[in-house]
Coordinates of C-alpha atoms in Angstrom, one line a residue:
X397 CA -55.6 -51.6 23.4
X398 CA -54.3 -54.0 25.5
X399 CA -56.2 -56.1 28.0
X400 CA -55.7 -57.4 31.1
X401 CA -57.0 -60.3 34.2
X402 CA -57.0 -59.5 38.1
X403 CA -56.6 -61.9 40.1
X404 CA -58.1 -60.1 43.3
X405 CA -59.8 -56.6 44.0
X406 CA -57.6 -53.3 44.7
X407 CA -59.7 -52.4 47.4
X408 CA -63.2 -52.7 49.6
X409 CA -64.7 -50.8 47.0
X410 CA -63.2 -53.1 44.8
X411 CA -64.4 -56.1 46.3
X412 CA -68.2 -54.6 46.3
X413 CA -68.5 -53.8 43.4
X414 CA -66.8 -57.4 42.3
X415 CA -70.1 -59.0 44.6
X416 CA -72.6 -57.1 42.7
X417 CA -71.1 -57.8 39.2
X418 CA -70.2 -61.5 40.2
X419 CA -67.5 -61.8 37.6
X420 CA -63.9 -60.9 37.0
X421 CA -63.7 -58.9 33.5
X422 CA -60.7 -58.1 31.8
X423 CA -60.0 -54.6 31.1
X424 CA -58.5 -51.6 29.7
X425 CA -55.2 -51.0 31.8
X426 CA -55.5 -47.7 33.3
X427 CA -59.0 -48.0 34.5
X428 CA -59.0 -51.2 36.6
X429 CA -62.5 -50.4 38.4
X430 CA -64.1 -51.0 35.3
X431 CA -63.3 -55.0 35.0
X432 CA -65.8 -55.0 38.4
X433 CA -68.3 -52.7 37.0
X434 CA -69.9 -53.1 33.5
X435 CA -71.1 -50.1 33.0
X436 CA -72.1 -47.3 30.2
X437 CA -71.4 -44.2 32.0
X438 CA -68.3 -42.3 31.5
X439 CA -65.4 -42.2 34.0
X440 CA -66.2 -40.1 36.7
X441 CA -64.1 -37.5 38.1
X442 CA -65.3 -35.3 41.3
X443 CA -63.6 -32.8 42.7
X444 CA -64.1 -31.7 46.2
X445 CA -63.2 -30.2 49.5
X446 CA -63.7 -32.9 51.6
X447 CA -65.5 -31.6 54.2
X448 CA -67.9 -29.9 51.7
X449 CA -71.7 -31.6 52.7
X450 CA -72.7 -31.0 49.1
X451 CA -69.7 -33.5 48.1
X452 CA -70.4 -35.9 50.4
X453 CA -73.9 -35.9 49.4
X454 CA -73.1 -36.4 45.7
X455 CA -70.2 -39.5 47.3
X456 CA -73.0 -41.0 49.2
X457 CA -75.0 -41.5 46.2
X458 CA -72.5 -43.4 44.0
X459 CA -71.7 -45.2 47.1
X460 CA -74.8 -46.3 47.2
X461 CA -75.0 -47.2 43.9
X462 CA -71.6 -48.8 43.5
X463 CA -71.1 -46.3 40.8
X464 CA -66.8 -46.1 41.1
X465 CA -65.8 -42.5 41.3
X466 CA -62.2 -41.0 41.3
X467 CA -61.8 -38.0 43.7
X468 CA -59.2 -35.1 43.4
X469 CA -59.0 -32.6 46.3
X470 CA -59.5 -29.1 45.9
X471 CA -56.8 -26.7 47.6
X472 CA -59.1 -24.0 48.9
X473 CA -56.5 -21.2 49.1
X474 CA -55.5 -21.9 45.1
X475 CA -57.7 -23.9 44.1
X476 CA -55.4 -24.9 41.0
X477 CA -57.3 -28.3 40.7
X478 CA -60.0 -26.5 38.8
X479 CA -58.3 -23.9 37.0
X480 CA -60.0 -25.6 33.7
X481 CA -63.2 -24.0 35.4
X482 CA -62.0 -20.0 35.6
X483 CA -66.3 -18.9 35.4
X484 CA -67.4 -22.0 38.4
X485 CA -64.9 -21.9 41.4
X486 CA -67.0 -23.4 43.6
X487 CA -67.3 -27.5 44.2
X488 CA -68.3 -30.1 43.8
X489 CA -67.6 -30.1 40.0
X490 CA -67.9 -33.6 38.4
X491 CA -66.1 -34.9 35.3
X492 CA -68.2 -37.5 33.4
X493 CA -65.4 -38.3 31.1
X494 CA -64.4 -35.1 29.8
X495 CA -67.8 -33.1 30.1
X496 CA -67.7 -30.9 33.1
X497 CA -70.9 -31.0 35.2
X498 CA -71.4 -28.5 38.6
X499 CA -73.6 -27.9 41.6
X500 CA -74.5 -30.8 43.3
X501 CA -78.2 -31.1 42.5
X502 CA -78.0 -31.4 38.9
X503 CA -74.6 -33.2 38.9
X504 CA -77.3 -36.2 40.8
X505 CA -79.8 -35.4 38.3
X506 CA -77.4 -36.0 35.7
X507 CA -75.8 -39.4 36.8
X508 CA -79.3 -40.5 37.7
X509 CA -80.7 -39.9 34.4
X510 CA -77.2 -41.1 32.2
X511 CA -77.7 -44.4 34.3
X512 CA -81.0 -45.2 33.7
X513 CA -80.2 -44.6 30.0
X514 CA -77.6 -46.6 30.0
X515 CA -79.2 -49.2 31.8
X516 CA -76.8 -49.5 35.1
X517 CA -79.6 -47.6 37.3
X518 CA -83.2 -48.2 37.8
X519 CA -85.9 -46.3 36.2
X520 CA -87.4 -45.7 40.0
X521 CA -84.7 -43.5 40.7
X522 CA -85.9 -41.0 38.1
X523 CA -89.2 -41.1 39.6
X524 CA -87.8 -40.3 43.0
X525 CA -86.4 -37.4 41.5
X526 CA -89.3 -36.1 40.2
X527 CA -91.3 -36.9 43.5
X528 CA -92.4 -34.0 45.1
X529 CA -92.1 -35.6 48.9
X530 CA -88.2 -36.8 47.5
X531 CA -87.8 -32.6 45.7
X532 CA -88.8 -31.6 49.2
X533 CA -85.8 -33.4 51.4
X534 CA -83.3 -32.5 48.8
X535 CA -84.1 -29.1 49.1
X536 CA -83.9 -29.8 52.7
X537 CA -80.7 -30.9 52.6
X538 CA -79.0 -28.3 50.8
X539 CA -80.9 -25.0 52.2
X540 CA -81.5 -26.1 55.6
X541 CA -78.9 -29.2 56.6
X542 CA -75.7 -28.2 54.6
X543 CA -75.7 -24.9 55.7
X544 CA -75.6 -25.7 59.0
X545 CA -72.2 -28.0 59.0
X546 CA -69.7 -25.1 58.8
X547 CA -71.0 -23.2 61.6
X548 CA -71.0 -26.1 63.5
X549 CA -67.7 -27.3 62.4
X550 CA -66.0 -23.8 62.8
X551 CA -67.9 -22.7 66.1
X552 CA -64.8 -21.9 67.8
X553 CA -60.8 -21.9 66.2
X554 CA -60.6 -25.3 67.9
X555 CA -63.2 -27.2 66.4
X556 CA -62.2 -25.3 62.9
X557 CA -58.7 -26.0 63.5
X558 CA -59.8 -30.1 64.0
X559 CA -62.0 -29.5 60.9
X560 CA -59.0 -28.5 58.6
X561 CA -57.1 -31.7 59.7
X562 CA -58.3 -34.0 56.2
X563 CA -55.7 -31.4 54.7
X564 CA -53.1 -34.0 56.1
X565 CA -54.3 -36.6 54.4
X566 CA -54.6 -35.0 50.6
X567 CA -51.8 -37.2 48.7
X568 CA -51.2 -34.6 46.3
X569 CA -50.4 -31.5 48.9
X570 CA -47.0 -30.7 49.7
X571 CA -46.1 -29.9 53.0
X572 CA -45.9 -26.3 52.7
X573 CA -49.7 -26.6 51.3
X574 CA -51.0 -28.5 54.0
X575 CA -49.6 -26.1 56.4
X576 CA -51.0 -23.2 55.0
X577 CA -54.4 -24.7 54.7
X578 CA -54.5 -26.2 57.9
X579 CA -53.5 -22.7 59.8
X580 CA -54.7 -20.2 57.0
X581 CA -58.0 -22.1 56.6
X582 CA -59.0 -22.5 60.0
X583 CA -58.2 -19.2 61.3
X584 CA -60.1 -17.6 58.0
X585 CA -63.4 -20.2 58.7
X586 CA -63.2 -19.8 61.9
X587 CA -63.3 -15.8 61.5
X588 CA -65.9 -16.6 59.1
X589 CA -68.2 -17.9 61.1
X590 CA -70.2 -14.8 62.8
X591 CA -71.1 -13.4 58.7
X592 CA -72.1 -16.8 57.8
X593 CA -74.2 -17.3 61.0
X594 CA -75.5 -13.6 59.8
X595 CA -76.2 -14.6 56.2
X596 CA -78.5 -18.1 56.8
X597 CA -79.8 -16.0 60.1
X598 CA -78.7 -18.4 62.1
X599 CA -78.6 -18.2 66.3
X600 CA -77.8 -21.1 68.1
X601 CA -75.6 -23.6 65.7
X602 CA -76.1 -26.2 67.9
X603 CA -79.3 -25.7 68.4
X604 CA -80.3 -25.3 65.3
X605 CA -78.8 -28.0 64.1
X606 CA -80.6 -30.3 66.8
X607 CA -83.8 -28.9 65.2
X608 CA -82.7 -29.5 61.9
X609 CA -82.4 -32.9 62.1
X610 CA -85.4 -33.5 64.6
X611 CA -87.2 -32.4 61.6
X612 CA -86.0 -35.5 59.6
X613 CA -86.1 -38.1 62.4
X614 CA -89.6 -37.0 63.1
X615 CA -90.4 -37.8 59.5
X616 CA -88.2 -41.0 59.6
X617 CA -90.2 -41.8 62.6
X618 CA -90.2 -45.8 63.8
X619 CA -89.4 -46.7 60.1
X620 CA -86.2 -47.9 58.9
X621 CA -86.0 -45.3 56.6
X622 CA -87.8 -42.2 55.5
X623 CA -90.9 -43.8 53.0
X624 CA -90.8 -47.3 54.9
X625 CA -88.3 -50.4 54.7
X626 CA -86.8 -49.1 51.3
X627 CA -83.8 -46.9 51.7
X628 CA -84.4 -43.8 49.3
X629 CA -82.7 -40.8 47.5
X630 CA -83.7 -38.6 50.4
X631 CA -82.2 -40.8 53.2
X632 CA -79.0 -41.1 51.1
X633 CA -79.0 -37.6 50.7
X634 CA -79.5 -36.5 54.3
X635 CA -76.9 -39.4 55.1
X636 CA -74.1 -37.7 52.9
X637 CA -74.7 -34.4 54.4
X638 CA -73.9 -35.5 58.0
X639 CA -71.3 -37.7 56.7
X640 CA -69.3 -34.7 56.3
X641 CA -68.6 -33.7 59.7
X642 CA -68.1 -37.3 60.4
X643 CA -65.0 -37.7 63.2
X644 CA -65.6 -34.2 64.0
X645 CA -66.5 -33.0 68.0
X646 CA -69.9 -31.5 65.9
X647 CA -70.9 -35.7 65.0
X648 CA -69.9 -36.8 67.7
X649 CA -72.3 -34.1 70.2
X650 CA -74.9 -34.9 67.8
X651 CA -74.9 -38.8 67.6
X652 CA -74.6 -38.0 71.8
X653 CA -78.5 -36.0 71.8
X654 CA -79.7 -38.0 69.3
X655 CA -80.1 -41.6 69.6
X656 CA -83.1 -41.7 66.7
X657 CA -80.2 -40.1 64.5
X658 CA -77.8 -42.2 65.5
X659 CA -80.1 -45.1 65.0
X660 CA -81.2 -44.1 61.4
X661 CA -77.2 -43.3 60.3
X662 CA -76.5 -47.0 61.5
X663 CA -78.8 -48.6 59.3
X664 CA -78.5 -46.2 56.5
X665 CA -74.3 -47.1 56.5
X666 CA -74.7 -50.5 56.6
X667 CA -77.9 -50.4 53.4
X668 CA -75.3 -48.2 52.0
X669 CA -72.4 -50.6 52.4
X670 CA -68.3 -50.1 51.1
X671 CA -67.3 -46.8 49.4
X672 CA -66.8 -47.1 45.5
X673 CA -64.4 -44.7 45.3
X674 CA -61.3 -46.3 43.8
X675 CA -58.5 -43.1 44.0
X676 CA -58.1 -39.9 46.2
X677 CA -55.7 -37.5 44.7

């Protein structure tokens, strides 16, 4: 095993995670995060569709963190990334070194729980997890908020057709792949649209999304952040889901009708800080 010095970060992540450790380590070539990060979890490994909310909800939380995370693309029409997974086709699946992990809540649970074993998170986390007022917002977040972004992302073929742009910017894709993604996927969403408006009886997308997230800035209220001057699992969580239609015409209407939203995302990105996601394949 051989071992080797940096003399400066790869990357913003890098150079975050370099702050919070406050030393240069020598490491194991092949995993260069880990001279900037001492810590006792496994690699990890997500794999996503990048516009997923319940990925970007699981991102958000190791960004917050500073827990470095390695991300591989999922190509929705194939999805030959995952074909080690032939019984869980769906994402986000995470890789903590060679153990496969799925479904966003208990791929959280997990790292939360590994980490504070290890020693590289803080025992309060776990009790935010067990918190019924924290249980509550998750369950907010993935049964009320997260199904609300594809409707609102695939409204019309437009919007759908803007929404399968990030294919462009997989490294991994050929060309041919990120054609037929970007035309097959947003004419298939965007057909999709009326049964999954139909399956989470939804009316208005717009609307309801509005409604949806009046809920949380209601609860937010004139704090900083959910429970008070502390950012918390829930406000990460919320964060990540609306993170995903980030760029998108669906953000930007929303940030537009929403300045307590807008406010709250602000402060919640900058408490948050650089990604720690050191690849994208």
């Amino acid at each position: 095993l051989k071992f080797v010095r940096s003399r400066k970060p790869e990357s913003a992540a890098m150079l975050a995670i370099q702050k919070m450790v406050g030393s240069r380590q020598a490491i194991a070539v092949g995993q260069p995060w880990r001279r900037y990060f001492a810590s006792a979890l496994p690699e990890v490994q997500m794999f996503q569709y990048h516009i997923c909310p319940f990925c970007c909800k699981v991102k958000a939380f190791m960004d917050w963190k500073k827990i470095p995370y390695r991300v591989t693309d999922v190509n929705p029409i194939t999805k030959k990334e995952i074909k080690f997974s032939p019984d869980y086709r769906k994402v986000p699946i995470v890789k903590l070194g060679e153990e496969q992990i799925n479904d966003s809540p208990v791929i959280l649970r997990e790292i939360i729980e590994r980490g504070v074993k290890a020693g590289d998170l803080p025992e309060k986390l776990l009790e935010q997890v067990k918190s019924e007022e924290v249980q509550k917002w998750l369950t907010f977040c993935d049964t009320k908020l997260a199904v609300l972004m594809f409707p609102n992302l695939t409204r019309n073929f437009s919007e759908s057709f803007e929404a399968f742009g990030y294919v462009n910017d997989v490294p991994h894709f050929s060309g041919v792949e990120k054609i037929q993604n970007r035309i097959v996927g947003s004419v298939a969403m965007w057909l999709a649209n009326g049964k999954l408006k139909k399956k989470y009886n939804i009316v208005d997308e717009r609307a309801d999304l509005l409604a949806a997230f009046k809920e949380w800035t209601d609860a937010v209220g004139g704090k900083p952040f959910v429970f008070g001057d502390e950012l918390s699992l829930a406000d990460v969580a919320v964060y990540g889901v609306l993170n995903s239609i980030k760029g998108f015409q669906s953000h930007t209407w929303m940030m537009s009708q929403s300045e307590p939203l807008a406010a709250w995302d602000s402060r919640v990105r900058a408490a948050i800080g650089p990604s720690a996601m050191v690849s994208r394949e």
